[in-house]
Coordinates of C-alpha atoms in Angstrom, one line a residue:
M27 CA 0.0 0.0 0.0
S28 CA 1.4 3.4 -1.0
A29 CA 2.1 6.1 1.5
P30 CA -0.3 9.0 1.7
T31 CA 0.8 12.0 -0.3
V32 CA 1.8 14.9 1.9
P33 CA 1.2 18.3 0.3
R34 CA 4.4 20.3 0.0
P35 CA 4.4 23.8 1.6
K36 CA 4.5 26.6 -0.8
Q37 CA 7.7 28.6 -0.7
A38 CA 7.4 32.3 0.0
G39 CA 7.6 34.5 -3.1
T40 CA 6.9 31.6 -5.5
P41 CA 4.6 32.9 -8.2
K42 CA 1.3 31.2 -8.4
T43 CA 0.9 29.0 -11.5
P44 CA -2.2 30.0 -13.5
A45 CA -4.8 27.4 -13.9
P46 CA -5.0 25.9 -17.4
P47 CA -7.8 27.3 -19.5
P48 CA -10.8 25.1 -19.9
P49 CA -11.0 23.0 -23.0
V50 CA -12.8 24.5 -26.0
S51 CA -15.3 22.5 -28.0
A52 CA -16.0 22.8 -31.7
D53 CA -19.3 24.6 -30.9
D54 CA -17.5 27.2 -28.9
A55 CA -15.1 27.8 -31.7
A56 CA -17.9 28.1 -34.2
K57 CA -19.8 30.5 -32.0
A58 CA -16.6 32.6 -31.5
K59 CA -16.1 32.8 -35.3
K60 CA -19.7 33.9 -35.7
S61 CA -19.3 36.5 -33.0
I62 CA -16.1 37.9 -34.6
A63 CA -18.0 38.2 -37.9
K64 CA -20.8 40.0 -36.2
L65 CA -18.4 42.4 -34.4
D66 CA -16.7 43.1 -37.8
E67 CA -20.1 44.0 -39.2
V68 CA -20.9 46.3 -36.3
L69 CA -17.6 48.0 -36.5
A70 CA -18.1 48.5 -40.3
M71 CA -21.6 49.9 -39.6
V72 CA -20.2 52.3 -37.0
T73 CA -17.5 53.5 -39.4
K74 CA -20.0 53.9 -42.2
A75 CA -22.4 55.8 -39.9
L76 CA -19.5 58.0 -38.7
L77 CA -18.5 58.8 -42.2
T78 CA -22.1 59.4 -43.3
L79 CA -22.8 61.7 -40.4
G80 CA -19.5 63.5 -41.0
G81 CA -20.4 64.1 -44.6
G82 CA -23.9 65.3 -43.8
A83 CA -22.7 67.6 -41.1
L84 CA -20.1 69.0 -43.5
I85 CA -22.7 69.7 -46.1
F86 CA -25.1 71.2 -43.5
T87 CA -22.7 73.5 -41.8
C88 CA -20.8 74.5 -45.0
V89 CA -23.6 76.9 -46.0
N90 CA -23.7 78.8 -42.7
V91 CA -19.9 79.0 -42.4
T92 CA -19.6 80.2 -46.1
L93 CA -22.2 82.9 -45.4
F94 CA -20.3 83.8 -42.2
G95 CA -17.1 84.2 -44.2
I96 CA -18.8 86.3 -46.9
S97 CA -20.2 88.6 -44.2
H98 CA -16.7 89.2 -43.0
Q99 CA -15.5 90.4 -46.5
I100 CA -14.1 86.9 -47.7
P101 CA -14.8 86.1 -51.3
W102 CA -17.3 83.3 -51.7
Y103 CA -14.9 81.1 -53.8
I104 CA -12.5 81.1 -50.8
A105 CA -15.0 81.3 -47.9
W106 CA -16.6 77.9 -48.8
M107 CA -13.3 76.1 -48.1
L108 CA -13.2 77.0 -44.4
D109 CA -15.9 74.6 -43.1
P110 CA -14.6 71.6 -45.1
L111 CA -11.1 72.1 -43.7
A112 CA -12.3 72.2 -40.1
S113 CA -14.8 69.4 -40.6
L114 CA -12.3 67.2 -42.3
A115 CA -9.8 67.8 -39.5
L116 CA -12.5 66.8 -37.0
I117 CA -13.5 63.7 -38.9
T118 CA -9.9 62.7 -39.4
V119 CA -9.0 62.9 -35.7
L120 CA -12.1 61.1 -34.7
Y121 CA -11.7 58.3 -37.2
V122 CA -8.0 57.8 -36.5
D123 CA -8.6 57.7 -32.7
G124 CA -11.3 55.1 -33.2
V125 CA -9.2 52.9 -35.5
L126 CA -6.2 53.0 -33.2
A127 CA -8.4 52.2 -30.3
E128 CA -9.8 49.3 -32.3
H129 CA -6.3 47.9 -33.1
G130 CA -4.8 48.4 -29.7
G131 CA -6.9 48.0 -26.5
D132 CA -4.5 50.2 -24.4
Y133 CA -4.4 53.1 -26.8
K134 CA -5.3 56.4 -25.1
P135 CA -5.2 59.7 -27.2
G136 CA -2.8 62.3 -25.9
G137 CA -3.1 66.1 -25.5
W138 CA -2.6 67.0 -29.2
P139 CA -5.3 64.8 -30.5
F140 CA -7.6 66.1 -27.7
L141 CA -6.8 69.7 -28.6
L142 CA -7.2 69.1 -32.3
R143 CA -10.6 67.4 -31.8
W144 CA -12.1 70.1 -29.6
T145 CA -10.6 73.0 -31.6
A146 CA -12.0 71.7 -34.9
G147 CA -15.3 70.9 -33.3
L148 CA -15.7 74.2 -31.4
S149 CA -14.6 76.3 -34.3
T150 CA -17.0 74.6 -36.6
W151 CA -19.8 74.9 -34.0
V152 CA -19.0 78.6 -33.3
M153 CA -18.9 79.7 -37.0
N154 CA -22.1 77.7 -37.6
C155 CA -23.9 79.3 -34.6
W156 CA -22.4 82.8 -34.8
T157 CA -25.5 84.5 -36.2
S158 CA -27.7 82.8 -33.6
L159 CA -25.4 83.8 -30.7
Y160 CA -25.0 87.4 -31.9
P161 CA -28.0 88.4 -34.0
D162 CA -27.1 92.1 -33.8
G163 CA -23.6 91.4 -35.0
H164 CA -21.9 92.8 -31.8
F165 CA -19.7 90.5 -29.7
H166 CA -20.4 90.1 -26.0
F167 CA -18.6 87.8 -23.7
V168 CA -22.1 86.7 -22.7
P169 CA -24.6 86.8 -25.6
Q170 CA -27.3 89.4 -25.0
K171 CA -30.1 88.2 -27.3
P172 CA -29.2 84.8 -28.5
D173 CA -31.5 82.8 -30.9
A174 CA -32.1 79.6 -28.9
G175 CA -33.7 77.8 -31.8
G176 CA -30.9 78.7 -34.2
I177 CA -28.3 77.6 -31.7
L178 CA -30.1 74.3 -31.3
L179 CA -30.5 73.9 -35.0
H180 CA -26.9 74.5 -35.8
S181 CA -25.6 72.5 -32.8
V182 CA -27.3 69.2 -33.6
A183 CA -25.0 68.1 -36.5
P184 CA -21.6 68.9 -34.9
A185 CA -22.8 67.5 -31.5
L186 CA -24.0 64.3 -33.0
L187 CA -20.7 63.9 -35.0
I188 CA -18.5 64.5 -31.9
L189 CA -20.6 62.2 -29.7
L190 CA -20.8 59.5 -32.3
A191 CA -17.0 59.6 -32.7
E192 CA -16.5 59.3 -29.0
A193 CA -19.1 56.5 -28.7
A194 CA -17.4 54.7 -31.7
T195 CA -14.2 54.8 -29.8
G196 CA -15.8 52.9 -26.9
Y197 CA -17.5 50.5 -29.3
R198 CA -14.1 49.8 -31.0
K199 CA -12.3 49.2 -27.7
Y200 CA -15.0 46.8 -26.6
A201 CA -15.1 45.1 -29.9
T202 CA -11.3 44.8 -30.0
R203 CA -11.2 43.3 -26.5
R204 CA -14.0 41.0 -27.2
R205 CA -12.5 40.0 -30.5
G206 CA -9.2 39.2 -28.8
E207 CA -11.1 36.9 -26.3
L208 CA -12.9 35.2 -29.1
T209 CA -9.7 34.9 -31.1
A210 CA -8.0 33.3 -28.1
I211 CA -10.9 30.8 -27.9
I212 CA -10.4 29.9 -31.6
A213 CA -6.7 29.7 -31.1
R214 CA -7.1 27.3 -28.2
F215 CA -9.4 25.2 -30.2
E216 CA -7.0 25.2 -33.2
S217 CA -4.1 24.5 -30.8
A218 CA -6.1 21.6 -29.3
K219 CA -6.9 20.3 -32.8
I220 CA -3.3 20.6 -33.9
A221 CA -2.1 18.9 -30.7
E222 CA -4.7 16.2 -31.2
R223 CA -3.7 15.8 -34.8
E224 CA 0.0 15.7 -33.8
A225 CA -0.8 13.2 -31.1
A226 CA -2.7 11.1 -33.6
E227 CA 0.2 11.4 -36.0
K228 CA 2.6 10.6 -33.2
R229 CA 0.6 7.5 -32.3
A230 CA 0.4 6.5 -36.0
R231 CA 4.2 7.0 -36.3
E232 CA 4.8 5.0 -33.1
K233 CA 2.5 2.3 -34.4
A234 CA 4.2 2.3 -37.8
E235 CA 7.6 2.2 -36.1
R236 CA 6.4 -0.7 -33.9
E237 CA 5.1 -2.5 -36.9
E238 CA 8.3 -1.8 -38.9
A239 CA 10.4 -3.0 -35.9
A240 CA 8.3 -6.1 -35.7
K241 CA 8.7 -6.6 -39.5
R242 CA 12.4 -6.1 -39.2
E243 CA 12.7 -8.5 -36.3
E244 CA 10.6 -11.0 -38.2
A245 CA 12.8 -10.5 -41.3
E246 CA 15.9 -10.9 -39.1
R247 CA 14.6 -14.1 -37.6
E248 CA 13.7 -15.4 -41.1
A249 CA 17.1 -14.3 -42.4
A250 CA 18.8 -16.0 -39.4
A251 CA 16.8 -19.2 -39.9
K252 CA 17.6 -19.0 -43.7
R253 CA 21.3 -18.5 -42.9
S254 CA 21.3 -21.4 -40.4
R255 CA 19.5 -23.6 -43.0
E256 CA 21.9 -22.6 -45.7
E257 CA 24.9 -23.3 -43.4
R258 CA 23.5 -26.7 -42.6
E259 CA 22.9 -27.5 -46.2
A260 CA 26.4 -26.1 -47.1
A261 CA 28.0 -28.3 -44.4
Q262 CA 26.0 -31.3 -45.7
R263 CA 27.1 -30.6 -49.3
E264 CA 30.7 -30.2 -48.1
R265 CA 30.6 -33.5 -46.3
E266 CA 29.1 -35.2 -49.3
E267 CA 31.7 -33.6 -51.6
N268 CA 34.5 -34.6 -49.2
A269 CA 33.3 -38.2 -49.2
R270 CA 33.0 -38.2 -53.0
L271 CA 36.5 -36.7 -53.3
E272 CA 37.9 -39.3 -50.8
N273 CA 36.3 -42.1 -52.8
E274 CA 37.6 -40.8 -56.0
R275 CA 41.1 -40.3 -54.5
R276 CA 41.0 -44.0 -53.3
Q277 CA 39.9 -45.2 -56.7
A278 CA 42.6 -43.1 -58.3
E279 CA 45.2 -44.6 -55.9
I280 CA 44.1 -48.1 -56.7
E281 CA 44.1 -47.5 -60.4
A282 CA 47.5 -45.8 -60.2
E283 CA 48.9 -48.8 -58.2
R284 CA 47.5 -51.1 -60.8
Q285 CA 49.0 -49.1 -63.6
R286 CA 52.4 -48.9 -61.7
L287 CA 52.5 -52.7 -61.4
A288 CA 51.7 -53.1 -65.1
L289 CA 54.3 -50.6 -66.0
T290 CA 56.9 -52.3 -63.8
E291 CA 56.2 -55.6 -65.5
R292 CA 56.3 -53.9 -68.9
T293 CA 59.5 -52.1 -68.0
A294 CA 61.2 -55.4 -66.9
E295 CA 60.2 -57.0 -70.2
I296 CA 61.5 -54.0 -72.1
E297 CA 64.8 -54.0 -70.1
A298 CA 65.3 -57.8 -70.8
T299 CA 64.6 -57.2 -74.5
R300 CA 66.9 -54.2 -74.5
R301 CA 69.8 -56.1 -72.9
K302 CA 69.4 -59.0 -75.4
T303 CA 69.3 -56.6 -78.3
E304 CA 72.3 -54.7 -77.0
A305 CA 74.3 -57.9 -76.6
E306 CA 73.4 -58.8 -80.2
I307 CA 74.3 -55.4 -81.4
E308 CA 77.6 -55.5 -79.5
D309 CA 78.5 -58.8 -81.0
R310 CA 77.7 -57.6 -84.5
R311 CA 79.6 -54.3 -83.9
R312 CA 82.6 -56.2 -82.7
R313 CA 82.5 -58.4 -85.7
E314 CA 82.1 -55.5 -88.0
Q315 CA 84.8 -53.6 -86.2
W316 CA 87.3 -56.5 -86.6
E317 CA 86.4 -56.7 -90.3
L318 CA 86.8 -53.0 -90.7
E319 CA 90.1 -53.0 -89.0
Q320 CA 91.3 -55.9 -91.1
A321 CA 90.2 -54.1 -94.3
E322 CA 91.8 -50.9 -93.0
R323 CA 95.1 -52.7 -92.4
D324 CA 95.0 -54.1 -95.9
R325 CA 94.2 -50.7 -97.4
E326 CA 96.9 -49.0 -95.3
A327 CA 99.5 -51.5 -96.5
A328 CA 98.5 -50.9 -100.1
R329 CA 98.4 -47.1 -99.6
Q330 CA 101.9 -47.2 -98.0
A331 CA 103.2 -49.0 -101.0
E332 CA 101.6 -46.5 -103.3
I333 CA 102.9 -43.6 -101.2
V334 CA 106.4 -44.8 -101.3
K335 CA 106.1 -45.2 -105.1
A336 CA 104.5 -41.7 -105.5
E337 CA 107.1 -40.1 -103.2
A338 CA 109.8 -41.4 -105.4
Q339 CA 108.2 -40.1 -108.5
A340 CA 107.4 -36.8 -106.9
E341 CA 110.9 -36.3 -105.7
A342 CA 112.2 -36.8 -109.2
L343 CA 109.7 -34.3 -110.6
R344 CA 110.4 -31.8 -107.8
K345 CA 114.1 -31.8 -108.5
E346 CA 113.4 -31.3 -112.2
A347 CA 110.9 -28.4 -111.4
E348 CA 113.3 -26.8 -109.0
A349 CA 116.0 -26.7 -111.7
Q350 CA 113.6 -25.1 -114.2
A351 CA 112.3 -22.6 -111.7
E352 CA 115.7 -21.5 -110.7
A353 CA 116.6 -20.9 -114.3
L354 CA 113.4 -18.9 -114.9
R355 CA 113.9 -16.9 -111.7
K356 CA 117.4 -15.9 -112.6
E357 CA 116.2 -14.8 -116.1
A358 CA 113.3 -12.8 -114.6
E359 CA 115.5 -11.1 -112.1
A360 CA 117.9 -10.1 -114.8
A361 CA 115.1 -8.6 -116.9
A362 CA 113.5 -6.8 -113.9
E363 CA 116.8 -5.3 -113.0
A364 CA 117.3 -4.0 -116.5
E365 CA 113.8 -2.5 -116.5
R366 CA 114.3 -0.9 -113.1
I367 CA 117.5 0.7 -114.2
K368 CA 115.9 1.9 -117.4
A369 CA 112.9 3.3 -115.5
E370 CA 115.1 5.1 -112.9
A371 CA 117.1 6.6 -115.7
E372 CA 114.0 7.9 -117.4
A373 CA 112.6 9.2 -114.1
R374 CA 115.8 11.1 -113.4
A375 CA 115.8 12.5 -116.8
L376 CA 112.2 13.7 -116.5
E377 CA 112.8 15.1 -113.0
E378 CA 115.9 17.0 -114.3
A379 CA 113.9 18.3 -117.2
E380 CA 111.1 19.4 -114.9
K381 CA 113.5 21.0 -112.5
L382 CA 115.2 22.8 -115.3
K383 CA 111.9 24.0 -116.7
R384 CA 110.8 25.2 -113.3
Q385 CA 114.1 26.9 -112.7
R386 CA 113.9 28.6 -116.0
A387 CA 110.3 29.7 -115.3
L388 CA 111.3 31.1 -111.9
E389 CA 114.2 32.9 -113.3
R390 CA 112.1 34.4 -116.1
A391 CA 109.5 35.4 -113.4
A392 CA 112.2 37.0 -111.3
A393 CA 113.6 38.8 -114.3
K394 CA 110.1 40.1 -115.2
A395 CA 109.5 41.1 -111.6
R396 CA 112.7 43.1 -111.4
G397 CA 112.1 44.9 -114.7
T398 CA 111.6 48.7 -114.3
S399 CA 110.6 49.9 -117.7
E400 CA 107.1 51.3 -118.3
S401 CA 106.4 49.0 -121.2
A402 CA 107.2 45.9 -119.0
V403 CA 104.9 47.1 -116.3
A404 CA 102.1 47.9 -118.8
R405 CA 102.6 44.5 -120.5
A406 CA 102.4 42.8 -117.1
S407 CA 99.2 44.7 -116.2
I408 CA 97.6 43.8 -119.5
S409 CA 98.7 40.1 -119.1
S410 CA 97.4 40.1 -115.5
G411 CA 94.0 41.5 -116.7
R412 CA 93.7 38.8 -119.3
A413 CA 94.6 36.2 -116.7
S414 CA 92.0 37.5 -114.3
E415 CA 89.3 37.4 -117.0
S416 CA 90.2 33.9 -118.0
G417 CA 90.8 32.7 -114.4
A418 CA 94.0 30.7 -115.4
A419 CA 97.1 33.0 -114.7
L420 CA 98.4 35.5 -112.1
S421 CA 100.9 38.3 -112.9
A422 CA 103.5 39.7 -110.6
V423 CA 101.2 42.5 -109.5
P424 CA 97.5 41.5 -110.0
A425 CA 95.3 44.1 -111.6
L426 CA 92.0 43.8 -109.6
T427 CA 90.1 46.7 -108.1
A428 CA 87.8 46.8 -105.1
S429 CA 84.2 48.1 -105.2
E430 CA 84.2 51.7 -106.5
N431 CA 80.9 52.8 -105.1
G432 CA 81.7 52.0 -101.5
G433 CA 79.1 49.3 -101.3
R434 CA 79.4 45.8 -99.7
I435 CA 81.6 43.5 -101.8
P436 CA 80.0 40.2 -102.6
R437 CA 81.3 37.1 -100.8
E438 CA 82.6 35.4 -104.1
V439 CA 84.5 38.6 -105.0
R440 CA 86.1 38.7 -101.6
E441 CA 87.2 35.1 -101.9
K442 CA 88.6 35.7 -105.3
Q443 CA 90.6 38.7 -104.0
R444 CA 92.0 36.7 -101.1
D445 CA 92.9 33.8 -103.5
E446 CA 94.7 36.0 -106.0
A447 CA 96.5 38.0 -103.3
E448 CA 97.7 34.7 -101.7
R449 CA 98.8 33.4 -105.1
Y450 CA 100.7 36.6 -105.8
I451 CA 102.5 36.3 -102.4
A452 CA 103.3 32.6 -103.0
K453 CA 104.7 33.3 -106.5
C454 CA 106.9 36.0 -105.1
S455 CA 108.1 33.7 -102.4
L456 CA 108.9 30.9 -104.8
S457 CA 110.7 33.4 -107.1
G458 CA 112.8 34.8 -104.3
I459 CA 111.2 38.3 -104.7
A460 CA 109.9 40.4 -101.8
P461 CA 106.2 41.1 -102.4
D462 CA 105.1 44.8 -102.5
L463 CA 102.6 44.5 -99.6
E464 CA 101.8 48.2 -99.5
R465 CA 100.9 48.2 -103.2
L466 CA 98.9 45.0 -102.6
G467 CA 96.9 46.6 -99.8
N468 CA 96.2 49.7 -102.0
Q469 CA 95.3 47.5 -104.9
Y470 CA 92.4 45.9 -103.0
G471 CA 91.7 48.9 -100.6
K472 CA 92.6 46.8 -97.5
G473 CA 94.7 47.4 -94.4
E474 CA 97.8 45.9 -92.9
T475 CA 95.8 43.3 -91.0
W476 CA 94.2 41.9 -94.2
V477 CA 97.6 41.9 -96.0
G478 CA 99.3 40.1 -93.0
D479 CA 96.5 37.5 -93.0
R480 CA 97.1 36.9 -96.7
V481 CA 100.9 36.4 -96.2
R482 CA 100.2 33.8 -93.4
A483 CA 97.6 32.1 -95.5
A484 CA 99.9 31.9 -98.5
K485 CA 102.7 30.3 -96.4
R486 CA 100.2 27.9 -94.8
R487 CA 98.9 26.9 -98.2
L488 CA 102.4 26.3 -99.6
A489 CA 103.2 24.1 -96.6
E490 CA 99.9 22.2 -96.2
E491 CA 97.7 22.4 -99.3
D492 CA 98.4 19.7 -101.9
G493 CA 98.9 21.0 -105.4
F494 CA 99.0 24.7 -104.4
E495 CA 102.7 25.2 -105.2
E496 CA 102.3 23.4 -108.6
S497 CA 99.2 25.5 -109.4
V498 CA 101.1 28.8 -108.7
I499 CA 104.1 27.7 -110.9
A500 CA 101.7 26.6 -113.7
D501 CA 100.0 30.0 -113.6
A502 CA 103.4 31.8 -113.8
L503 CA 104.4 29.6 -116.7
D504 CA 101.1 30.4 -118.5
V505 CA 101.5 34.1 -117.9
F506 CA 105.0 34.2 -119.3
E507 CA 104.2 32.1 -122.3
D508 CA 101.3 34.4 -123.1
D509 CA 103.6 37.4 -122.6
D510 CA 106.2 35.9 -125.0
S511 CA 103.5 35.2 -127.6
D512 CA 102.2 38.8 -127.3
S513 CA 105.7 40.1 -127.6
A514 CA 106.4 38.0 -130.7
G515 CA 103.1 39.2 -132.2
A516 CA 104.0 42.8 -131.5
A517 CA 107.4 42.4 -133.1

């Protein structure tokens, strides 16, 4: 049995928890919606009535206020605007106060709205009732002969407008407060419906989750049972396979043993046959070997006899051939020696003639180079010009000119100038004449560096280039032969 519940003492200063609102039924929510719709209709009716009354009061008072302005020397087209201005200001402040009170239950108009409301209302009322307050047109703090009927007549419209606006403010405040209560009732009902729907959805989700969990558990159980069954079947198949393989292995071993025994017997038979065959082959080989050796000995004896006979004949022939060869050799040596002596004599004669010819050519070249007469120089220049045109000879001083217009000399012309200058220097060197280097440089328009390079190049070509010296000598010989023929023709 449970212990009785002891109420806990309330702590000092602990705020009292408000009691939860009573539950709202669907009928209460429907009634609240109908009440809100009715309140909206009432507020719309109050607004329409306020605007209608304001418009009527404006039209009613506009005539008196316009006449009041005209009586005070204001043109009519300006005087009529005074009452609409004041009336519109009054209607505006009354309407705005009411709407703000409707949208906020704690709204209270301040001093400026109060001053604007009463200033607009009193000014409109005074201008409308001025002729009834002061019929004689003279102002007195206390009216002397007021028109009570006129005052009542002209006070009804402004008074109704002001009072209706004040009453509309109260109506709006009440409607707003009541509407908030009704909205709270509807909100509680909607919240309860949402909570109930959420609870139902939660219960449905929990139920679905429980069903899903049950399905998963069932599926897991079925999967576990299936796996267990498959494992048992796999183990059974493995055992059967192992037994089959073991049986096949034993059968294979038996068959292999049977084949091995048969192979051993067959191998023994083959080995016996092989030994017998080898013995027969060996006997036949030995017999054939003895026969071959015997035949070889017979052939060797016959060959030795033939060799001895052939050697005797060969020795006789060799001695005879050696005697003939010795005689022929001596005869050939004598003829070769005579030919060699004759060839050497001819070569020496040719060499001497060539040397003599070269010496004469060099002497003639030296004589020509040392000549100082004007005719010799002119003849050498003409000969050199012809040689340059034909490309076959070179005079003692070549007659080539560099570019006259100061332009760039082509590469082939430069190479030709270098070659003729080097040939000139080589010819002078072979003739024992000192070349005129200054004249050579002036001839081609070159400096000392270029002339020095040509001297070194000519020496290097004489020492290293094959055929260069012979070419220079041949050019000199051709030049002087042409010179002699020209001289003979001139004579």
